[in-house]
GROMACS .gro file of C-alpha atoms in nm:
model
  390
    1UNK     CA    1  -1.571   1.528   0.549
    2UNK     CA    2  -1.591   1.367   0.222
    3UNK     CA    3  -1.969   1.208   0.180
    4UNK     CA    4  -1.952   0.992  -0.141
    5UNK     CA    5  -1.697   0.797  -0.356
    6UNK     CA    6  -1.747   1.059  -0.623
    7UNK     CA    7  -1.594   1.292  -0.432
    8UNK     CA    8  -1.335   1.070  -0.284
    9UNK     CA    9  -1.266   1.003  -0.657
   10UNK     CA   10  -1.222   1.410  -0.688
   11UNK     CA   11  -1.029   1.455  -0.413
   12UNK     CA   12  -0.787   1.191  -0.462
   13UNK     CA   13  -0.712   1.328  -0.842
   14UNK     CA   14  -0.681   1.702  -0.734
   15UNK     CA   15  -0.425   1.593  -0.485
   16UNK     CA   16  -0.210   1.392  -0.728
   17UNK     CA   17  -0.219   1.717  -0.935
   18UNK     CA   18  -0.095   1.909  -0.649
   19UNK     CA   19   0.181   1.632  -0.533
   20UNK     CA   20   0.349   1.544  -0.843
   21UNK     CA   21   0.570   1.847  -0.906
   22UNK     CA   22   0.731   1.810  -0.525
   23UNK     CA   23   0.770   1.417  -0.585
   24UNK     CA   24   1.097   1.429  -0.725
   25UNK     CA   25   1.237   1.659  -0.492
   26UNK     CA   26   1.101   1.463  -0.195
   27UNK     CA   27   1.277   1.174  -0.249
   28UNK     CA   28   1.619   1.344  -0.394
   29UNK     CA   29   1.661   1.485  -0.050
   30UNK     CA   30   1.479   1.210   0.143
   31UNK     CA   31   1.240   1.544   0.255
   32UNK     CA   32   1.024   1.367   0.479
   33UNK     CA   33   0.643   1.412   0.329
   34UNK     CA   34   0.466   1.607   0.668
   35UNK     CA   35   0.301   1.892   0.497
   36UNK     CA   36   0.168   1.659   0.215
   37UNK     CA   37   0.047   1.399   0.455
   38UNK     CA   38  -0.152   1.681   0.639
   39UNK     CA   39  -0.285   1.769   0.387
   40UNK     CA   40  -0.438   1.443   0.247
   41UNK     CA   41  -0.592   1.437   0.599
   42UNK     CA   42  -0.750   1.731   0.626
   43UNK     CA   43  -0.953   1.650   0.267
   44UNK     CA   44  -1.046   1.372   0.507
   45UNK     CA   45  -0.964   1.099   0.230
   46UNK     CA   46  -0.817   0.871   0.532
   47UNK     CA   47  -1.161   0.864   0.620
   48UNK     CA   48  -1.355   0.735   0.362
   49UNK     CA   49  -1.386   0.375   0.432
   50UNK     CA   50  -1.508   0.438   0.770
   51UNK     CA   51  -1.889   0.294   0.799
   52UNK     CA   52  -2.174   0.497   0.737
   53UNK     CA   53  -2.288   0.410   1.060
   54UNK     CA   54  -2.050   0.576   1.246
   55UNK     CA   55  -2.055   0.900   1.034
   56UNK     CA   56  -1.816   0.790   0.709
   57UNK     CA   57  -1.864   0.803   0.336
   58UNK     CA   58  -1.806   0.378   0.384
   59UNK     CA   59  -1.711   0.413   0.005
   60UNK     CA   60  -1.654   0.087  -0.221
   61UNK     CA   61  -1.306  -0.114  -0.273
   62UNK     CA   62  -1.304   0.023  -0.641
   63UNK     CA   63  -1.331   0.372  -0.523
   64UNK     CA   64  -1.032   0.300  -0.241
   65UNK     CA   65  -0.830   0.135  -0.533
   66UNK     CA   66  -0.885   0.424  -0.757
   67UNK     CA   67  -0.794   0.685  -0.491
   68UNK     CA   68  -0.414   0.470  -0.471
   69UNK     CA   69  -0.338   0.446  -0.821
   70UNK     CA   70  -0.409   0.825  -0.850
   71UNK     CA   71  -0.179   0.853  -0.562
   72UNK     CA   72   0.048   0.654  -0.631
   73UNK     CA   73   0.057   0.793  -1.025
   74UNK     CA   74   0.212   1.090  -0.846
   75UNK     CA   75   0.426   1.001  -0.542
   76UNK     CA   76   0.442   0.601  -0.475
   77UNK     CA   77   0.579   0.685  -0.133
   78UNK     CA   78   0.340   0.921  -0.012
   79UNK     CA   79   0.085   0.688  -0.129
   80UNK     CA   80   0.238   0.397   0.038
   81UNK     CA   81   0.233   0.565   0.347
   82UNK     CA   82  -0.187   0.533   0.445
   83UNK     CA   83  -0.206   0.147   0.323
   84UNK     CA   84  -0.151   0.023   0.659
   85UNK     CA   85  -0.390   0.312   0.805
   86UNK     CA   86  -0.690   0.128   0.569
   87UNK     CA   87  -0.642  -0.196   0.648
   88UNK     CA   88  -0.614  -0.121   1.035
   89UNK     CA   89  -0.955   0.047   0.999
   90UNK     CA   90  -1.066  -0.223   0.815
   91UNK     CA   91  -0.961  -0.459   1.158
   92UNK     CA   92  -1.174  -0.271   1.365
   93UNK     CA   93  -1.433  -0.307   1.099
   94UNK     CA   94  -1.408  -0.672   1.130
   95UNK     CA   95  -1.347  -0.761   1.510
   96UNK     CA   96  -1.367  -0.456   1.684
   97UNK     CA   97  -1.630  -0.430   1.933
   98UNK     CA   98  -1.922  -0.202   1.955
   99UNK     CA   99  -1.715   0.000   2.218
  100UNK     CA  100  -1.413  -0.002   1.992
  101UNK     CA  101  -1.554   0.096   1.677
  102UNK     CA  102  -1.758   0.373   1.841
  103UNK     CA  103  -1.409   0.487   1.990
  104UNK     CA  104  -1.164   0.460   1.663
  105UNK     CA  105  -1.369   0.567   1.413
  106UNK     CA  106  -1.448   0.875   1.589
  107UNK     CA  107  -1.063   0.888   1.622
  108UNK     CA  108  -1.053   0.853   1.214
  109UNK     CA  109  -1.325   1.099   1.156
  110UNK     CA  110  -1.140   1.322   1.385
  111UNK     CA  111  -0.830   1.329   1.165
  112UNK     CA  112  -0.640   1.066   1.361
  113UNK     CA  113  -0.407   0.854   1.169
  114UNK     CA  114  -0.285   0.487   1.181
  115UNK     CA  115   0.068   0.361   1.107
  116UNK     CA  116   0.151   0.018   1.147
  117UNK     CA  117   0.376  -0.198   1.351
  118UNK     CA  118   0.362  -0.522   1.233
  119UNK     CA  119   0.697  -0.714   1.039
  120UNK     CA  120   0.959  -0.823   1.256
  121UNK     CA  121   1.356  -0.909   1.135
  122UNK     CA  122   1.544  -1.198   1.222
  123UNK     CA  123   1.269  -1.429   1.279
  124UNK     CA  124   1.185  -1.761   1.115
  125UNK     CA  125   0.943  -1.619   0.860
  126UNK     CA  126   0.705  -1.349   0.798
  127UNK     CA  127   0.400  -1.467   0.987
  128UNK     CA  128   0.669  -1.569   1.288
  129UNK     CA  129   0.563  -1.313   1.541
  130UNK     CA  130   0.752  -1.291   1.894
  131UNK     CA  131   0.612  -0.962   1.959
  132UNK     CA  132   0.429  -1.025   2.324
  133UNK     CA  133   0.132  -0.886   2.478
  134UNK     CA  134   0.103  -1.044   2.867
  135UNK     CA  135  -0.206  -0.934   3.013
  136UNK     CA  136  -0.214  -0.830   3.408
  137UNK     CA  137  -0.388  -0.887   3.693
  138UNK     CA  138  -0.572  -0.553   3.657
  139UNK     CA  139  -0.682  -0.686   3.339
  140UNK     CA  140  -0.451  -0.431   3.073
  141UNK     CA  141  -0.149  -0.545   2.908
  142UNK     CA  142   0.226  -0.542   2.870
  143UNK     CA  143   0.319  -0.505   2.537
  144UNK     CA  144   0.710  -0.584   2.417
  145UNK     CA  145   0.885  -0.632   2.110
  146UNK     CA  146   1.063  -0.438   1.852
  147UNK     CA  147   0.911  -0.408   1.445
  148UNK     CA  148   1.083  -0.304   1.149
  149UNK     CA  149   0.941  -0.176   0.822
  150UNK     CA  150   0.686   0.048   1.031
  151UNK     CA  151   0.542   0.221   0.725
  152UNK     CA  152   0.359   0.536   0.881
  153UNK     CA  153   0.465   0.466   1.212
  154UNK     CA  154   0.671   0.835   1.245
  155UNK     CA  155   0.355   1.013   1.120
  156UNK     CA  156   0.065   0.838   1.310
  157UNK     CA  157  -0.152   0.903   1.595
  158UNK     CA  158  -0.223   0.548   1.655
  159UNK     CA  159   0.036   0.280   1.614
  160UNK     CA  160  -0.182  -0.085   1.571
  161UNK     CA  161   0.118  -0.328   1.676
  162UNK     CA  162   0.058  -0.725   1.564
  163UNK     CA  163   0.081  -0.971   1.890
  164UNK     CA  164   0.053  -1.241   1.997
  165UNK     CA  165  -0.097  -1.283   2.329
  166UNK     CA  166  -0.045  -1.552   2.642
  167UNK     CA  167  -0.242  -1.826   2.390
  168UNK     CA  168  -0.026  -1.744   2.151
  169UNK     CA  169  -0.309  -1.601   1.898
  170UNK     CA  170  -0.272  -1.310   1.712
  171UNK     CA  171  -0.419  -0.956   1.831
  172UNK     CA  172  -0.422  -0.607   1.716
  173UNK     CA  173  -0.289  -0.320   1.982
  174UNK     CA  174  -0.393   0.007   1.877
  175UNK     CA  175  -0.118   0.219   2.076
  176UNK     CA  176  -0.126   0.607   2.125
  177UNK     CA  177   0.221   0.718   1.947
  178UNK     CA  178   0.287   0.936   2.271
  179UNK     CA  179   0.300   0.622   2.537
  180UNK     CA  180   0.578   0.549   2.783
  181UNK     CA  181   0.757   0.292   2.651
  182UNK     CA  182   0.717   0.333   2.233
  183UNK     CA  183   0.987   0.493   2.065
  184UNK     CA  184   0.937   0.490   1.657
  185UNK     CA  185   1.306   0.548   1.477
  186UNK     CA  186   1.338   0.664   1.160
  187UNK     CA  187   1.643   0.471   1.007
  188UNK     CA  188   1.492   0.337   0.687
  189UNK     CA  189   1.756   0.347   0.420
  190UNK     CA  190   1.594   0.154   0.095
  191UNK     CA  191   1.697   0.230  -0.195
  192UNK     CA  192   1.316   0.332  -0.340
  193UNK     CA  193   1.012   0.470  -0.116
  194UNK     CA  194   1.310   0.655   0.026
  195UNK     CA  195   1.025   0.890   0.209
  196UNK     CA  196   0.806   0.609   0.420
  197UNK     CA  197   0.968   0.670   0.728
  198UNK     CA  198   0.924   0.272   0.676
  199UNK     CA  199   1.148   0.239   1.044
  200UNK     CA  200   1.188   0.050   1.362
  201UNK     CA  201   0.902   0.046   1.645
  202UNK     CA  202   1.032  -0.092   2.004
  203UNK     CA  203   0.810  -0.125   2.229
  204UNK     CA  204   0.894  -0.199   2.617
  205UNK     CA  205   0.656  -0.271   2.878
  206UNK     CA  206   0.378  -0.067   2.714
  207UNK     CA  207   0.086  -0.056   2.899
  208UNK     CA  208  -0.223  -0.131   2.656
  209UNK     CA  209  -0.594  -0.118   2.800
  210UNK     CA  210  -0.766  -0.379   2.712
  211UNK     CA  211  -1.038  -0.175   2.547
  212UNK     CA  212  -0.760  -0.113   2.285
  213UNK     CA  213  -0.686  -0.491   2.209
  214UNK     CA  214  -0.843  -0.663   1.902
  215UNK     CA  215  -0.889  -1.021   1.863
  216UNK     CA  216  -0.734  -1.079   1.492
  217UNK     CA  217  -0.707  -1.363   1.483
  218UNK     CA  218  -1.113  -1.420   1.485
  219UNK     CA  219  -1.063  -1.276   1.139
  220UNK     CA  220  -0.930  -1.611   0.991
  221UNK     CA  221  -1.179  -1.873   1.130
  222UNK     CA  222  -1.362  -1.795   0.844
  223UNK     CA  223  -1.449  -1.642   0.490
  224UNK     CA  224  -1.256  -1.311   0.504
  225UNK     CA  225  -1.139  -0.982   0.312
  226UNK     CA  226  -0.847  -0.872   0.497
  227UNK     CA  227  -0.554  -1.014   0.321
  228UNK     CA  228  -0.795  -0.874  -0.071
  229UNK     CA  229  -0.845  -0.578   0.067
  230UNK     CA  230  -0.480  -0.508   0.192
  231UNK     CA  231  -0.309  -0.658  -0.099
  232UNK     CA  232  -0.570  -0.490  -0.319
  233UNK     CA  233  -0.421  -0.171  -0.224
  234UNK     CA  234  -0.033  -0.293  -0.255
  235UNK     CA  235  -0.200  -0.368  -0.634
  236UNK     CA  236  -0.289  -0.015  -0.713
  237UNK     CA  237   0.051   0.122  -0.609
  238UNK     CA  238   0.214  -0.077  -0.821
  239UNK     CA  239  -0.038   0.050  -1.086
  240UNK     CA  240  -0.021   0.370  -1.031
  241UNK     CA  241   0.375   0.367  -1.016
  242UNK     CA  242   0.333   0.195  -1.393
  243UNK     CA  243   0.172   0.499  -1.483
  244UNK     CA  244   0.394   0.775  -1.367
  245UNK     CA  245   0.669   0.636  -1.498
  246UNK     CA  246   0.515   0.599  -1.823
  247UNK     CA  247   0.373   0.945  -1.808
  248UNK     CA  248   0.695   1.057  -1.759
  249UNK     CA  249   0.853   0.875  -2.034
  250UNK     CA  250   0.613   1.048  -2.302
  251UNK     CA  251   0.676   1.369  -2.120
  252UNK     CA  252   1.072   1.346  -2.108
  253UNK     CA  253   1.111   1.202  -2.530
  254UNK     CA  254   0.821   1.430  -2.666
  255UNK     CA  255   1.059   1.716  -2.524
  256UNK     CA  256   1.385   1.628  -2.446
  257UNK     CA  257   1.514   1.333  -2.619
  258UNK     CA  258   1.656   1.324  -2.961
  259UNK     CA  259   1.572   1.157  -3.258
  260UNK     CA  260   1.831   0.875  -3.356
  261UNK     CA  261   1.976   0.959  -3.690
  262UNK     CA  262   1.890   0.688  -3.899
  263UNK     CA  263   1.510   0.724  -3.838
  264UNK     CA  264   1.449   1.069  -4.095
  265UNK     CA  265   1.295   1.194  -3.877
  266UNK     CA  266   1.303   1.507  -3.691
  267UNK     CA  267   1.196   1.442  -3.371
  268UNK     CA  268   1.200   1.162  -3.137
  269UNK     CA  269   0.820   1.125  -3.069
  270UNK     CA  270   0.782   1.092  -3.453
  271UNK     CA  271   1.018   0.748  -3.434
  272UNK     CA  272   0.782   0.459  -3.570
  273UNK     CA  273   1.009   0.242  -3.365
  274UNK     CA  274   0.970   0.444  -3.031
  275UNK     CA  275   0.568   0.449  -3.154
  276UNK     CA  276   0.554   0.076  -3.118
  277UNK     CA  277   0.751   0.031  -2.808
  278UNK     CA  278   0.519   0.310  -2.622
  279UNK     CA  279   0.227   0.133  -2.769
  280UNK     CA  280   0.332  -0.214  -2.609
  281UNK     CA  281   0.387  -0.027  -2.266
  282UNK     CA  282   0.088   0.156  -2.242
  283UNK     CA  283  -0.084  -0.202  -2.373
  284UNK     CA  284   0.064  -0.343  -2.023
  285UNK     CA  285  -0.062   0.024  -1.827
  286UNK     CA  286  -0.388  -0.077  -1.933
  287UNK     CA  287  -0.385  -0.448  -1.869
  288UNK     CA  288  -0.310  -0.372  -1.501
  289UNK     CA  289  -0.510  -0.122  -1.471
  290UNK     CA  290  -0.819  -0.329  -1.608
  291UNK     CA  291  -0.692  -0.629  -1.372
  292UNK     CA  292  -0.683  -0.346  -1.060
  293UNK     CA  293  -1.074  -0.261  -1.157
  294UNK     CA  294  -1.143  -0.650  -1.178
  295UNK     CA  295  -1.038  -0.692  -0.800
  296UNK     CA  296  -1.162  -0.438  -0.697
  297UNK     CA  297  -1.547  -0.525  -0.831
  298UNK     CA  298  -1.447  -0.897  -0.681
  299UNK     CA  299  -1.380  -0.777  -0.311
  300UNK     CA  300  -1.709  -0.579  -0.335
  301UNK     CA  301  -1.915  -0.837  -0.466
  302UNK     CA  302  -1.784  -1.067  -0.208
  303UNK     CA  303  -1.857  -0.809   0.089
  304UNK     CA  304  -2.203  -0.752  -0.032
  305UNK     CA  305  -2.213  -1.164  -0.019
  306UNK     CA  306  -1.954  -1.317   0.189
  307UNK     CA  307  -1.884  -1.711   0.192
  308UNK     CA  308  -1.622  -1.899   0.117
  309UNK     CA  309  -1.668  -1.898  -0.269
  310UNK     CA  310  -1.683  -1.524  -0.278
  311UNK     CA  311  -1.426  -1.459  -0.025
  312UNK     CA  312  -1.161  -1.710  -0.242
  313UNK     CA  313  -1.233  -1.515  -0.556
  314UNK     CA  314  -1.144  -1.209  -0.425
  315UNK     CA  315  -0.825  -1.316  -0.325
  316UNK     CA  316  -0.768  -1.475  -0.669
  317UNK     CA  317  -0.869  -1.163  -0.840
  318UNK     CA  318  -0.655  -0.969  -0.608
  319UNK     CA  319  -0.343  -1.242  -0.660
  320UNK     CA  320  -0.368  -1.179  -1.065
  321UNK     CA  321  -0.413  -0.805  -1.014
  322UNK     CA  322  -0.114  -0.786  -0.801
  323UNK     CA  323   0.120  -1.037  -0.981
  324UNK     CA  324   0.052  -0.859  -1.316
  325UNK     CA  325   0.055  -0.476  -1.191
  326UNK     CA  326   0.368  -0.529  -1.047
  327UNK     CA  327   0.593  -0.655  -1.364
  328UNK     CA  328   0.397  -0.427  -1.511
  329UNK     CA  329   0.538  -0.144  -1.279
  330UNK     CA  330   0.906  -0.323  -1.342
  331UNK     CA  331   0.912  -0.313  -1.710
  332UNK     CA  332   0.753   0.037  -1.725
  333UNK     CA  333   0.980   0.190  -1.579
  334UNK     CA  334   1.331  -0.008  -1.659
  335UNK     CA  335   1.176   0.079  -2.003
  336UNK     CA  336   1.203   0.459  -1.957
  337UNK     CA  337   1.565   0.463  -1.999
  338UNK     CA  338   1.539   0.253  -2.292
  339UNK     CA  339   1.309   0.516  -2.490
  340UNK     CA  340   1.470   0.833  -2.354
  341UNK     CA  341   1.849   0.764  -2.403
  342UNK     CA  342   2.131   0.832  -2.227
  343UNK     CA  343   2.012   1.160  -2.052
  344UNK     CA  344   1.747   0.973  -1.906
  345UNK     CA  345   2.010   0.791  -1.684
  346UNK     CA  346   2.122   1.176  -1.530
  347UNK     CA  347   2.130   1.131  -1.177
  348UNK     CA  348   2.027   1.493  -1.165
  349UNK     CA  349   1.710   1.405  -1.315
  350UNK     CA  350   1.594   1.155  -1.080
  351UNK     CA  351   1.443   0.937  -1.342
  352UNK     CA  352   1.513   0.581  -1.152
  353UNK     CA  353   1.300   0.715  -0.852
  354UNK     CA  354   1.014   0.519  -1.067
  355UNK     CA  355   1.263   0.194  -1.086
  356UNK     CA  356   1.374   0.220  -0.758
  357UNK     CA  357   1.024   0.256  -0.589
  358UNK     CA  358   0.869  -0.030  -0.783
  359UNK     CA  359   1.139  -0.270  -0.729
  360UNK     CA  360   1.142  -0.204  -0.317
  361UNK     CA  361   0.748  -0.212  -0.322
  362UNK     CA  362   0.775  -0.488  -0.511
  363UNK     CA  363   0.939  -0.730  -0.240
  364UNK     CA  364   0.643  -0.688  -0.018
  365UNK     CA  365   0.556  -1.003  -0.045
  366UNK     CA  366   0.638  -1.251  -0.369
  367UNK     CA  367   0.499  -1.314  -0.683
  368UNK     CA  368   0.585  -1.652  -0.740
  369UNK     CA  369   0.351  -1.768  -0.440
  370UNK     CA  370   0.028  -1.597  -0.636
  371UNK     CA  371   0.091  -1.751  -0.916
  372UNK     CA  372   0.099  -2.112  -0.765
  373UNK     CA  373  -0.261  -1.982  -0.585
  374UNK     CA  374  -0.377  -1.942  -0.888
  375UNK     CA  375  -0.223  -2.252  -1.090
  376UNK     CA  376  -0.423  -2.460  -0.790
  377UNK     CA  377  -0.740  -2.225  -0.767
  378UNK     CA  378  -0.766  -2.326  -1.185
  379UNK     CA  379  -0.654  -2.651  -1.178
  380UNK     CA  380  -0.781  -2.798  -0.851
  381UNK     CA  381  -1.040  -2.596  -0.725
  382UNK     CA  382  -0.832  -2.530  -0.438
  383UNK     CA  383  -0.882  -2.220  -0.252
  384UNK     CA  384  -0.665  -1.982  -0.144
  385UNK     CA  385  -0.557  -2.024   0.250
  386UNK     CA  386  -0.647  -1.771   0.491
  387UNK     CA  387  -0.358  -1.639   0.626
  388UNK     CA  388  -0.427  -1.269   0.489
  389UNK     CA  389  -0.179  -1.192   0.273
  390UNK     CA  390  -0.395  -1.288  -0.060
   0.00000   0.00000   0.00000
């Protein structure tokens, strides 16, 4: 049991310690992160933002955010693995019932773990969900459908699948990964977060008690912190994949690289030229990092005070943090090759495993669409629409 966000804080950095030499190796071989995973779990870190109510160290968004980018600083796969475990804990937080939250957050305490199974493929857009849950006369459901990009699916004990129900509004389905009917596949092939297990969920006929059914969408009738507090967490991996990569760079021309002749110079670290560039990239590492921390205070003070003000700028907060941290993570680490030199580009090395994993993360959802939130948040007053995914 961790009981505070100091020790959350602790936890979180001792375990980046102890993940980063096995990162690289992971993802050359696509070695599937188990033993790490269990690990994180037993420090009980995927517990943290349960409620103190119920037993948990209910620690703040900055803390949470922190905990990623450490994470994330080490392995961005491993890290992106729990995101969807957080913000199905934080659904329960928000609609589940008494009964439920009693239930699951024993579950969490316990050591349980949440994957997700909530994008679909082939449908009209993202929020176009044809995944069905028909209730039956004994008053449990029928759950069918088949999801894609299952991040943490392969590892959980819980599997929350998006539905929509006979009125066609959105519910959560927490489903136990062992029932008739659920098969999880592991066939993701991306090019970066190679070890997600990010996969295919079908579901057929599952029977789901109703006691395991969440109303969602009840979450966007009104001023929320679902889609800040989710995309929050998407911001710190980008941050924290900013910073390994530049760590990394330092590491790889303070010992490896050469100095180019025409400097004078006898090593490459000593390079005024290389001085400036890592000077301008650890200028952006800070700017997202400080952005990440800006959120992060925004989605607490808006939980400690929630209305519609508070809840928009969160998500505003959260838009900038996320827009920024992730060029940030792009330029970092295309720039790594640039300030190493040729060996950098050694396939051997696994260098681009930085590159790779902040271009797929990346594409979780684009960049462009924040940026016009926050072009009509300035301009217009407008806020941000509830959809949860700002």
């Amino acid at each position: 049991m961790i009981r505070d966000d100091a020790e959350a804080l602790r936890t979180a950095a001792a375990l980046a310690e102890e993940f980063r030499p096995g990162a690289s190796g992971r993802d050359a071989r696509r070695e599937l992160p188990r033993a790490e995973l269990d690990r994180l779990t037993a420090t009980g870190l995927l517990a943290v933002t349960v409620p103190a109510a119920h037993g948990g160290a209910d620690v703040s968004a900055a803390t949470l955010a922190e905990v990623f980018r450490l994470l994330a600083s080490a392995d961005a796969s491993l890290a992106q693995i729990p995101q969807s475990h957080f913000a199905y804990v934080n659904v329960l937080r928000q609609q589940g019932s008494p009964e439920q939250q009693a239930f699951f957050f024993a579950e969490v305490l316990a050591g349980r773990r949440f994957g997700n199974a909530q994008s679909e493929a082939g449908t009209k857009h993202l929020q176009d969900i044809r995944t069905r849950l028909v209730r039956g006369e004994d008053g449990s459901y029928l759950l069918t459908g088949v999801k894609h990009y299952s991040t943490g699916a392969l590892f959980a004990d819980w599997i929350p699948v998006l539905a929509r129900a006979d009125d066609d509004l959105l519910h959560v389905a927490y489903v136990p990964a062992d029932a008739p009917g659920l098969t999880v596949t592991d066939d993701w092939d991306g090019m970066g977060q190679r070890t997600t297990a990010s996969g295919t969920v079908e579901l057929a006929d599952v029977v789901v008690p109703a006691a395991h059914v969440v109303p969602h969408h009840l979450t966007f009738t009104g001023p929320q912190l679902h889609g800040a507090l989710a995309q929050l967490l998407h911001t710190a991996i980008d941050a924290g994949i900013a910073a390994g990569a530049l760590a990394e760079a330092a590491e790889f021309v303070r010992t490896r690289s050469r100095p180019w002749f025409e400097s004078g110079y006898d090593t490459a670290a000593e390079d005024p030229l290389l001085i400036q560039r890592f000077g301008e990239l650890d200028l952006r590492r800070r700017a997202a990092d400080a952005l990440l921390t800006t959120a992060a205070r925004a989605v607490d003070a808006a939980r400690a005070d929630l209305d519609d003000d508070s809840a928009a700028e969160a998500s505003i907060a959260v838009a900038a943090a996320k827009a920024y941290a992730g060029s940030a993570a792009l330029e970092i680490a295309d720039a790594l090759f640039e300030v190493s030199g040729t060996r950098a580009a050694l396939d051997s090395l696994n260098l681009h495993r930085h590159w790779r994993d902040a271009r797929t993360h990346t594409l979780h959802d684009p960049a462009r669409w924040k940026i016009q939130h926050l072009g009509r948040y300035v301009l217009n007053g407008t806020r941000p629409p509830r959809h949860g995914l700002l």
